[in-house]
Coordinates of C-alpha atoms and ligand atoms in Angstrom, one line a residue:
X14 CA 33.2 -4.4 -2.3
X15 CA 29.7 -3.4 -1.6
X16 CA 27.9 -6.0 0.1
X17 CA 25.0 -7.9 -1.8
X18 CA 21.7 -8.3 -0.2
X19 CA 20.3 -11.5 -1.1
X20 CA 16.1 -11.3 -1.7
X21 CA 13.3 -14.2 -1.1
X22 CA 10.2 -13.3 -2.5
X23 CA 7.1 -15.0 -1.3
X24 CA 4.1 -14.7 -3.1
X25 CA 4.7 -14.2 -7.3
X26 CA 1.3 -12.7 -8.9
X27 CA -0.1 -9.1 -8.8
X28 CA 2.2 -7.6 -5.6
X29 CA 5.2 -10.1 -6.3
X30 CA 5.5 -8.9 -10.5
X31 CA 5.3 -4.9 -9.2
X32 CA 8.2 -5.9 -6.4
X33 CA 10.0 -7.7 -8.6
X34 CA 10.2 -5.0 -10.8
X35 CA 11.4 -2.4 -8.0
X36 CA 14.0 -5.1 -7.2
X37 CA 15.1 -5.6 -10.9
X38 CA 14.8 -1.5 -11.5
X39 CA 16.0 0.0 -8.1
X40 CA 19.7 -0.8 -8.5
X41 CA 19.6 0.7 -11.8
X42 CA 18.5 4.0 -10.9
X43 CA 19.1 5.2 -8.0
X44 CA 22.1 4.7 -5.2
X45 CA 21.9 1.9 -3.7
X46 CA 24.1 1.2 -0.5
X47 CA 24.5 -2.7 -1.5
X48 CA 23.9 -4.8 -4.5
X49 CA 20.0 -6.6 -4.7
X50 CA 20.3 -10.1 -5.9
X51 CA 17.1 -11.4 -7.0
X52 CA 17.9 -14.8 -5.4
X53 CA 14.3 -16.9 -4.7
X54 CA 10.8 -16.6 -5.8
X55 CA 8.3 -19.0 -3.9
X56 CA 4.5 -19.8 -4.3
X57 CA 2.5 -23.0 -4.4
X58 CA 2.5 -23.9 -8.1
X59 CA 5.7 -25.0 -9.6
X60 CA 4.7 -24.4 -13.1
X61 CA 3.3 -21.0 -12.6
X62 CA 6.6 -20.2 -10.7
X63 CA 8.8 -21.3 -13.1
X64 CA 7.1 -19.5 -16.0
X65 CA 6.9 -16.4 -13.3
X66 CA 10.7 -16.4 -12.2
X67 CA 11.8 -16.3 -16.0
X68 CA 9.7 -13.4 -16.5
X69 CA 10.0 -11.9 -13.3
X70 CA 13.9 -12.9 -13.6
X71 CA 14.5 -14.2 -9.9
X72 CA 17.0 -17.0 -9.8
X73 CA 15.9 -19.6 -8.0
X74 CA 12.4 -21.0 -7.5
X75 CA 10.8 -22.8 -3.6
X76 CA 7.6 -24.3 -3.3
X77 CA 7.8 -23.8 0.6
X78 CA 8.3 -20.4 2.0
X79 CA 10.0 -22.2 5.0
X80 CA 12.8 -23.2 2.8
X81 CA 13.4 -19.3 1.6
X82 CA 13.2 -18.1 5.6
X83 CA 15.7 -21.3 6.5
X84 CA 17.9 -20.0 3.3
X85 CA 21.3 -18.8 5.3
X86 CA 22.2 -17.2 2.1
X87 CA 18.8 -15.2 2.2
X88 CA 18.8 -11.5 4.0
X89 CA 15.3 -10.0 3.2
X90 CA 12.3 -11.4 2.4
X91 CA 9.4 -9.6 0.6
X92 CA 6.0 -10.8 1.3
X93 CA 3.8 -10.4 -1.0
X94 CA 0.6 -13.6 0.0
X95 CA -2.9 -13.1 0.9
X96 CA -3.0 -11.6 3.7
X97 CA -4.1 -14.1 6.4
X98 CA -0.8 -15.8 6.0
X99 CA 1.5 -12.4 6.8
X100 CA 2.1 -12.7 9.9
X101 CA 3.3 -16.6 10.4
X102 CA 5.9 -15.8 7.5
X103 CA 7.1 -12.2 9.2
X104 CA 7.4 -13.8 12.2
X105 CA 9.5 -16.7 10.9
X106 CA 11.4 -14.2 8.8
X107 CA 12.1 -12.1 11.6
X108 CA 13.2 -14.9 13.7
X109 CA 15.6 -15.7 11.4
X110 CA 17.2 -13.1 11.4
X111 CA 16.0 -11.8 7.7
X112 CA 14.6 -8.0 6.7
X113 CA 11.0 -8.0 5.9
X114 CA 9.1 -6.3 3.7
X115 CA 5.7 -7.0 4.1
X116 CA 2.2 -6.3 2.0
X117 CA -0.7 -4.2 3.1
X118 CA -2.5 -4.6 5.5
X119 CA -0.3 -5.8 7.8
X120 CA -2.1 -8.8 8.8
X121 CA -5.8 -9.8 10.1
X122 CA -5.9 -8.2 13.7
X123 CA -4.0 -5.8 15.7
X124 CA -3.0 -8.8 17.9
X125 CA -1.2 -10.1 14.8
X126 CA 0.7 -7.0 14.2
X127 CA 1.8 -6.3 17.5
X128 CA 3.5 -10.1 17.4
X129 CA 4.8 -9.2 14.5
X130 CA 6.4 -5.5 15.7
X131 CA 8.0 -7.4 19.0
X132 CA 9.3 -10.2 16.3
X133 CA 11.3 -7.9 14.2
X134 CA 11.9 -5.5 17.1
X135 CA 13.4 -8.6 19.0
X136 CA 15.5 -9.6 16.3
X137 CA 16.6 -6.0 15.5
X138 CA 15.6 -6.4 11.5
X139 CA 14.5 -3.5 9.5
X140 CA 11.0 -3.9 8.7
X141 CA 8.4 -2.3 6.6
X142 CA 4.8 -2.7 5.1
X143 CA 4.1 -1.7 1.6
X144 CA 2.1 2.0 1.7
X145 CA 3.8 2.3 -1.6
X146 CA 1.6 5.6 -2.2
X147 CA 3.3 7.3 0.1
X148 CA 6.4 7.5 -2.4
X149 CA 4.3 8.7 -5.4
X150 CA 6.4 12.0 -6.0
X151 CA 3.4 14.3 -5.8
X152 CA 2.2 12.8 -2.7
X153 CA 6.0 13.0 -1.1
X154 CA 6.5 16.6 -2.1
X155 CA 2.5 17.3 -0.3
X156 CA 4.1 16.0 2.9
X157 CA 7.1 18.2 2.5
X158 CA 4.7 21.7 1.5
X159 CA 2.4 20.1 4.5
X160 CA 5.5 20.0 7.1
X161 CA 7.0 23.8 5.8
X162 CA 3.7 25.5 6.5
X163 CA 2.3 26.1 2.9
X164 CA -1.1 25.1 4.1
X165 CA -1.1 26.0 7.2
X166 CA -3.3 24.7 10.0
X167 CA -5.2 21.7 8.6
X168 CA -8.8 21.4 9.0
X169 CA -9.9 18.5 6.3
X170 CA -8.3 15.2 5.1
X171 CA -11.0 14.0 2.2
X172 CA -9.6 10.9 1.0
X173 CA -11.3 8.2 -1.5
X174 CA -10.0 4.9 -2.9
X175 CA -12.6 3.7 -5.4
X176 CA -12.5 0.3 -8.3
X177 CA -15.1 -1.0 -9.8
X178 CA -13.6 -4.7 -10.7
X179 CA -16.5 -6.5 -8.7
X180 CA -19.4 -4.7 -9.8
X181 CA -20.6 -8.1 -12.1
X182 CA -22.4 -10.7 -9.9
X183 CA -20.8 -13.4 -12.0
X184 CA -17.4 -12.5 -10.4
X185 CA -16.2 -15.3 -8.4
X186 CA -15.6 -15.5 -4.9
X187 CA -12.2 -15.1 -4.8
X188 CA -9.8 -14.9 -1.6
X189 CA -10.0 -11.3 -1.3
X190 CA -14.2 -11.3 -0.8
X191 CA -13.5 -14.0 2.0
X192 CA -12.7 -13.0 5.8
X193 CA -10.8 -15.7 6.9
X194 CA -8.1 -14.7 3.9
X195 CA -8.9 -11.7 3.7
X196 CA -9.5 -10.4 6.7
X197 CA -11.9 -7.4 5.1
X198 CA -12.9 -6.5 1.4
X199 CA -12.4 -2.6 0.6
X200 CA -11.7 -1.5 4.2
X201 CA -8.4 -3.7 4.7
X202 CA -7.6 -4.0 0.6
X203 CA -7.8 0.1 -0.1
X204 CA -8.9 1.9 2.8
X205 CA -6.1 0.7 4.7
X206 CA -3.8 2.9 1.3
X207 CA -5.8 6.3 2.1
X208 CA -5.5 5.7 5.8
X209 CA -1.8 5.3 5.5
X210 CA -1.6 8.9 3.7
X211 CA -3.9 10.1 6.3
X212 CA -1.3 9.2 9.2
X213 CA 1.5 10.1 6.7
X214 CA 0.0 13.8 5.2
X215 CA -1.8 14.9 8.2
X216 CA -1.5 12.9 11.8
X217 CA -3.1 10.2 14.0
X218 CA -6.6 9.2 13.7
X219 CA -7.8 9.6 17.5
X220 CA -11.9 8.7 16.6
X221 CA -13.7 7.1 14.1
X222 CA -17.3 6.6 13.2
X223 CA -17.6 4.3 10.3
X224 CA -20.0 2.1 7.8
X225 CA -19.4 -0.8 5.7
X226 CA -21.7 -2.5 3.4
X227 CA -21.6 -5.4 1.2
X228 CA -24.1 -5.0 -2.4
X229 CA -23.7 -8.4 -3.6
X230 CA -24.0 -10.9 -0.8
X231 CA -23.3 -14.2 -2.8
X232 CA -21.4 -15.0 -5.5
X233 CA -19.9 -18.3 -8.0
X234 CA -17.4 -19.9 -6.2
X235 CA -13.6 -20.0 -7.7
X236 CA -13.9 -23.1 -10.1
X237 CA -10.2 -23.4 -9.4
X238 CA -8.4 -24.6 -6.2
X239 CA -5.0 -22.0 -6.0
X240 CA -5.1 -18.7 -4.2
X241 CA -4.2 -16.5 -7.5
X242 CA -4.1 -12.8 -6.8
X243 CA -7.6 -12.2 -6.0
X244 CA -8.4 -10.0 -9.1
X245 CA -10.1 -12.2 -11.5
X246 CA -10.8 -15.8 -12.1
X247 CA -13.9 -17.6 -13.5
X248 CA -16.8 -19.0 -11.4
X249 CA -18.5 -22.1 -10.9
X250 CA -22.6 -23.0 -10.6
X251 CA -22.0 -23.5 -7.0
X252 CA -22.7 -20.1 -5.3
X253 CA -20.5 -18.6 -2.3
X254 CA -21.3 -16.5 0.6
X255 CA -19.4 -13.0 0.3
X256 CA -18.3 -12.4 4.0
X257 CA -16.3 -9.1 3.8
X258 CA -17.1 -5.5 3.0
X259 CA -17.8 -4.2 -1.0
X260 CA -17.5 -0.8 0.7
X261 CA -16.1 1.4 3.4
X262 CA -16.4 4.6 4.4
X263 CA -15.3 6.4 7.5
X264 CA -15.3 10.0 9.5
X265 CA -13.5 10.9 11.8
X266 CA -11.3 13.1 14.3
X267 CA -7.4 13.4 14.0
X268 CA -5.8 14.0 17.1
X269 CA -4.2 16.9 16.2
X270 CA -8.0 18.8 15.6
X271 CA -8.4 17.8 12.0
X272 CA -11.3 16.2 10.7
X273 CA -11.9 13.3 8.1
X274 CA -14.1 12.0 5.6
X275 CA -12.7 8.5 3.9
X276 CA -14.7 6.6 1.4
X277 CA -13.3 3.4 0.0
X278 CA -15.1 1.3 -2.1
X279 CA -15.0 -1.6 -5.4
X280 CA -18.3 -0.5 -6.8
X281 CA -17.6 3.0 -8.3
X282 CA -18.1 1.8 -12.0
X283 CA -15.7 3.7 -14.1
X284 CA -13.1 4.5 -11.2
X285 CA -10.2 1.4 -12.3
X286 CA -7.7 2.2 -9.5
X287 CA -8.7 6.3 -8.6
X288 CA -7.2 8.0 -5.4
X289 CA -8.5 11.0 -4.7
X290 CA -7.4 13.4 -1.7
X291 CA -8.0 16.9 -1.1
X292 CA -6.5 18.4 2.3
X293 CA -7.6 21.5 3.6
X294 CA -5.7 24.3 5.5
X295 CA -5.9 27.5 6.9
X296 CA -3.5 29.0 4.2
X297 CA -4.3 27.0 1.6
X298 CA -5.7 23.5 0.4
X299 CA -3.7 20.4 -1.8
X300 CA -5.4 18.3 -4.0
X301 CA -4.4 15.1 -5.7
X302 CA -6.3 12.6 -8.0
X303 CA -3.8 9.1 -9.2
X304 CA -5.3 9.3 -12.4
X305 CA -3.0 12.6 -12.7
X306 CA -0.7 11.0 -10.4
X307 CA 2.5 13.7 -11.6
X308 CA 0.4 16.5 -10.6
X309 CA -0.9 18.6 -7.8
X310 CA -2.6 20.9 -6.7
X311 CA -2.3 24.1 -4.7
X312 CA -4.3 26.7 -3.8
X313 CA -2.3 29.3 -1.9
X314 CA -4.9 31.7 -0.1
X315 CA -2.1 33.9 0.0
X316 CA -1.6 35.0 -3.3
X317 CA -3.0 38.3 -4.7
X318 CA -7.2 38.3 -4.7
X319 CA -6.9 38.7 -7.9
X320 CA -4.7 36.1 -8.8
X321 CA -6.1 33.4 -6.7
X322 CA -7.1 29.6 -7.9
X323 CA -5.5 25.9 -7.7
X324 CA -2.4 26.2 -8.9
X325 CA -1.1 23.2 -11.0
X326 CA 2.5 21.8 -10.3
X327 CA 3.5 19.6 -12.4
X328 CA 5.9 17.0 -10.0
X329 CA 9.0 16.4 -12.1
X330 CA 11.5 18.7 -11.6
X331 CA 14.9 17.0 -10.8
X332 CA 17.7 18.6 -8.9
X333 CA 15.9 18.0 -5.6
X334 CA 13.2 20.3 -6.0
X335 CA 11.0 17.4 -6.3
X336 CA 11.7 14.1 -4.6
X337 CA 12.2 10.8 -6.4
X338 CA 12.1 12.0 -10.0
X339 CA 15.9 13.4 -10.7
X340 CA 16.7 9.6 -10.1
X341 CA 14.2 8.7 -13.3
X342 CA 14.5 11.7 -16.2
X343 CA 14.6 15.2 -17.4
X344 CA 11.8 17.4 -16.5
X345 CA 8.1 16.5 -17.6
X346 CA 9.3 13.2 -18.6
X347 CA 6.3 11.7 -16.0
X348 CA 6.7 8.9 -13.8
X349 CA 4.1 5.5 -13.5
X350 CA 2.5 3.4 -10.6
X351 CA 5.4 1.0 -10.9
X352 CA 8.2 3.8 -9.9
X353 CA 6.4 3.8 -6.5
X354 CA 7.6 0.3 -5.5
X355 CA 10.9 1.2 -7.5
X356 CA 11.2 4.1 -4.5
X357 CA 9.9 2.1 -1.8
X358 CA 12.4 -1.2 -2.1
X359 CA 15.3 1.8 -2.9
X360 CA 14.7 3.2 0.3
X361 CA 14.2 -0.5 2.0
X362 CA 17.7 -1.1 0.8
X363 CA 19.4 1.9 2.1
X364 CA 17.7 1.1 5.3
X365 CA 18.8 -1.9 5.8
X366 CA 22.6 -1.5 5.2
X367 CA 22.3 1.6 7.9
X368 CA 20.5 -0.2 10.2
X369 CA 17.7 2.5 10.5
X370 CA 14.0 2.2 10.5
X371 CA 12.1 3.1 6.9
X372 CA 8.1 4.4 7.1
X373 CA 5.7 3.1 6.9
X374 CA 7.5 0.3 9.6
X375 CA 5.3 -2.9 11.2
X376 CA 4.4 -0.3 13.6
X377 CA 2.7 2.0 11.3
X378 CA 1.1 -1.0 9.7
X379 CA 0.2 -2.0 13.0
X380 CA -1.6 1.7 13.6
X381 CA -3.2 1.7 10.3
X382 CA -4.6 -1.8 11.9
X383 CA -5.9 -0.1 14.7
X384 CA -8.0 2.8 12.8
X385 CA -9.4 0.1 10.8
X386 CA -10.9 -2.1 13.7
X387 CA -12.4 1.0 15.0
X388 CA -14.2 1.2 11.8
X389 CA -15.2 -2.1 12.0
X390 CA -16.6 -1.8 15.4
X391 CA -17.7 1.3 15.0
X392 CA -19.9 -0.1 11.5
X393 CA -21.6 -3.2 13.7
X394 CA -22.0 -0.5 17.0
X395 CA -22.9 2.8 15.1
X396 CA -21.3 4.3 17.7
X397 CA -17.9 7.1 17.4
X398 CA -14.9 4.2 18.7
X399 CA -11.8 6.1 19.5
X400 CA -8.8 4.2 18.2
Ligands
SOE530 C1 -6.6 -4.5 -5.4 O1 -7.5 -3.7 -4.8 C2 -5.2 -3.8 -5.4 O2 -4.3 -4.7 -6.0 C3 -4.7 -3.6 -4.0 O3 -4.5 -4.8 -3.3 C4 -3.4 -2.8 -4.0 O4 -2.9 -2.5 -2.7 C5 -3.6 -1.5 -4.8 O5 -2.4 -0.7 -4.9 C6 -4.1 -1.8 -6.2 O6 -5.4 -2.6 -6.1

């Protein structure tokens, strides 16, 4: 009888409604090593949570995360909270001897992280941070062209994240604009996604000369009291002080000779949720753009001169030529944003009935932490900080 992991998911709005439906749709569709019972939801407000766990369909409801971590008959939990309140709950998860799966980024400082590595490390859990991108299928089967050679030598990692929900002043100060919840604004919320797929697509970031800037410095504060998921809300007369970053952006060195050019930012009007990443080689280049996220590009330097140009693959092809989608449908029949956290917790599973450590782990997490405090210092020093 296969055994049956039992899930505890803390946190229930944006990130906990796109893992629940990896939990609810993983099992279905591809082969899964153990049985995922969808066991506890928790968050602050009852009503919200009880409404949410119908929907969502988890079967029991907790107001206190403690109770989910102290839950014998729980074996992972998925964290999905603002992000200053990660690392408490990892730790305690970890402790008790649960699997984590834990939102980007992985905490608030690189301290943090690294108390939450030797946590699950200690307790020999499998543990993981959320880089769901990295398991979009077009950005997998990069990594696999990348690793046989196709592009040869790279030279360029171009990466940008850009969203526009913040561009009206009237948009309310929210946990996500504050740093002591937060932790950043764009840099730790979207740069943290391209950085991941920088360390995943082309190596380790060895030096870093960043910028950050904030266009609206003061906004309406929340006129209500719960930490919803950061994305909307209305505002009150009473006006805030925005204290993290409504931009990012970022070059740097890789260690392995490549160079990098990252832009993240929530004030590209017209861009909702638009990753763009173009990697140049000494073969050949890759280019990929989310808004066409079953697609990319190649342009193979050595084809015929006279048949040169970006070719256009088109990632669905089952049978194992590309990865992910002969779990989903026949070819062309194109996957979504959701399948990403669909593949991610499928993988998580497998993980954690072999015992083996799944990428991104805490570690990686706790990397991508690293790169992003050289930013940071880097932005207040304007001076190149090696990571
Ligand atoms: C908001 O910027 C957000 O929800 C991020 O927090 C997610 O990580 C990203 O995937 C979508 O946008």
């Amino acid at each position: 009888m296969a055994k049956t992991l039992k899930v505890g998911m803390i946190g229930y709005r944006f990130m906990g409604k796109a893992h629940s439906n990896g939990w609810r749709q993983a099992p279905h569709f591809f082969p899964l090593k153990a049985n995922v019972e969808m066991h506890t939801i928790c968050g602050r407000n009852k009503e919200a949570l009880e409404q949410s766990a119908g929907e969502l369909g988890w079967s029991h409801i907790s107001t206190q995360w403690k109770e989910v971590i102290n839950n014998p008959e729980i074996d992972v939990v998925d964290i999905n909270t603002p992000n200053d309140s990660h690392a408490e709950i990892a730790i305690a998860a970890a402790k008790a001897g649960k699997h984590v799966l834990c939102e980007k980024p992985l905490a608030m400082t690189v301290e943090q992280c690294q108390e939450m590595v030797d946590a699950a490390k200690a307790a020999g859990v499998v543990h993981m941070i959320c880089h769901n991108y990295r398991r979009i299928p077009a950005i997998a089967h990069a990594k696999k062209m990348i690793l046989e050679g196709t592009i040869g030598d790279i030279y360029h990692y171009r990466a940008r994240y850009a969203q526009d929900w913040i561009v009206d002043p009237d948009f309310p100060l929210v946990w996500r604009l504050q740093k002591g919840i937060s932790g950043s604004g764009a840099h730790g919320d979207i740069n943290a996604h391209i950085i991941d797929l920088g360390r995943y697509l082309v190596g380790e970031f060895e030096e870093v000369c960043g910028m950050m800037n904030t266009f609206i410095k003061q906004r309406p504060l929340e006129d209500t009291s719960g930490k919803g998921d950061g994305l909307g809300g209305a505002g009150g007369k009473v006006m805030g002080d925005v204290t993290v970053d409504d931009a990012a952006l970022f070059i740097g060195k890789f260690t392995n000779g490549a160079v990098a050019n990252l832009e993240a930012t929530r004030f590209a009007l017209g861009r909702k949720n638009n990753i763009v990443i173009e990697i140049n080689g000494s073969k050949g280049s890759l280019f990929f753009d989310f808004e066409d996220m079953n697609r990319l590009k190649w342009f193979d330097n050595t084809a015929a001169s006279d048949r040169q140009g970006f070719t256009d693959i088109l990632v669905t092809q089952p049978g194992g030529d590309h990865p992910f989608v002969g779990q989903w449908w026949p070819p062309g029949h194109i996957l979504g944003y959701e399948h990403t956290f669909v593949h991610t917790l499928a993988d998580f599973v497998n993980a954690v009935i072999d015992g083996t450590p799944v990428q991104p782990t805490f570690e990686d997490g706790m990397r991508n932490q690293r790169v992003m405090e050289a930013v940071e210092e880097s932005a207040v020093s304007r001076q190149w900080v090696k990571v």
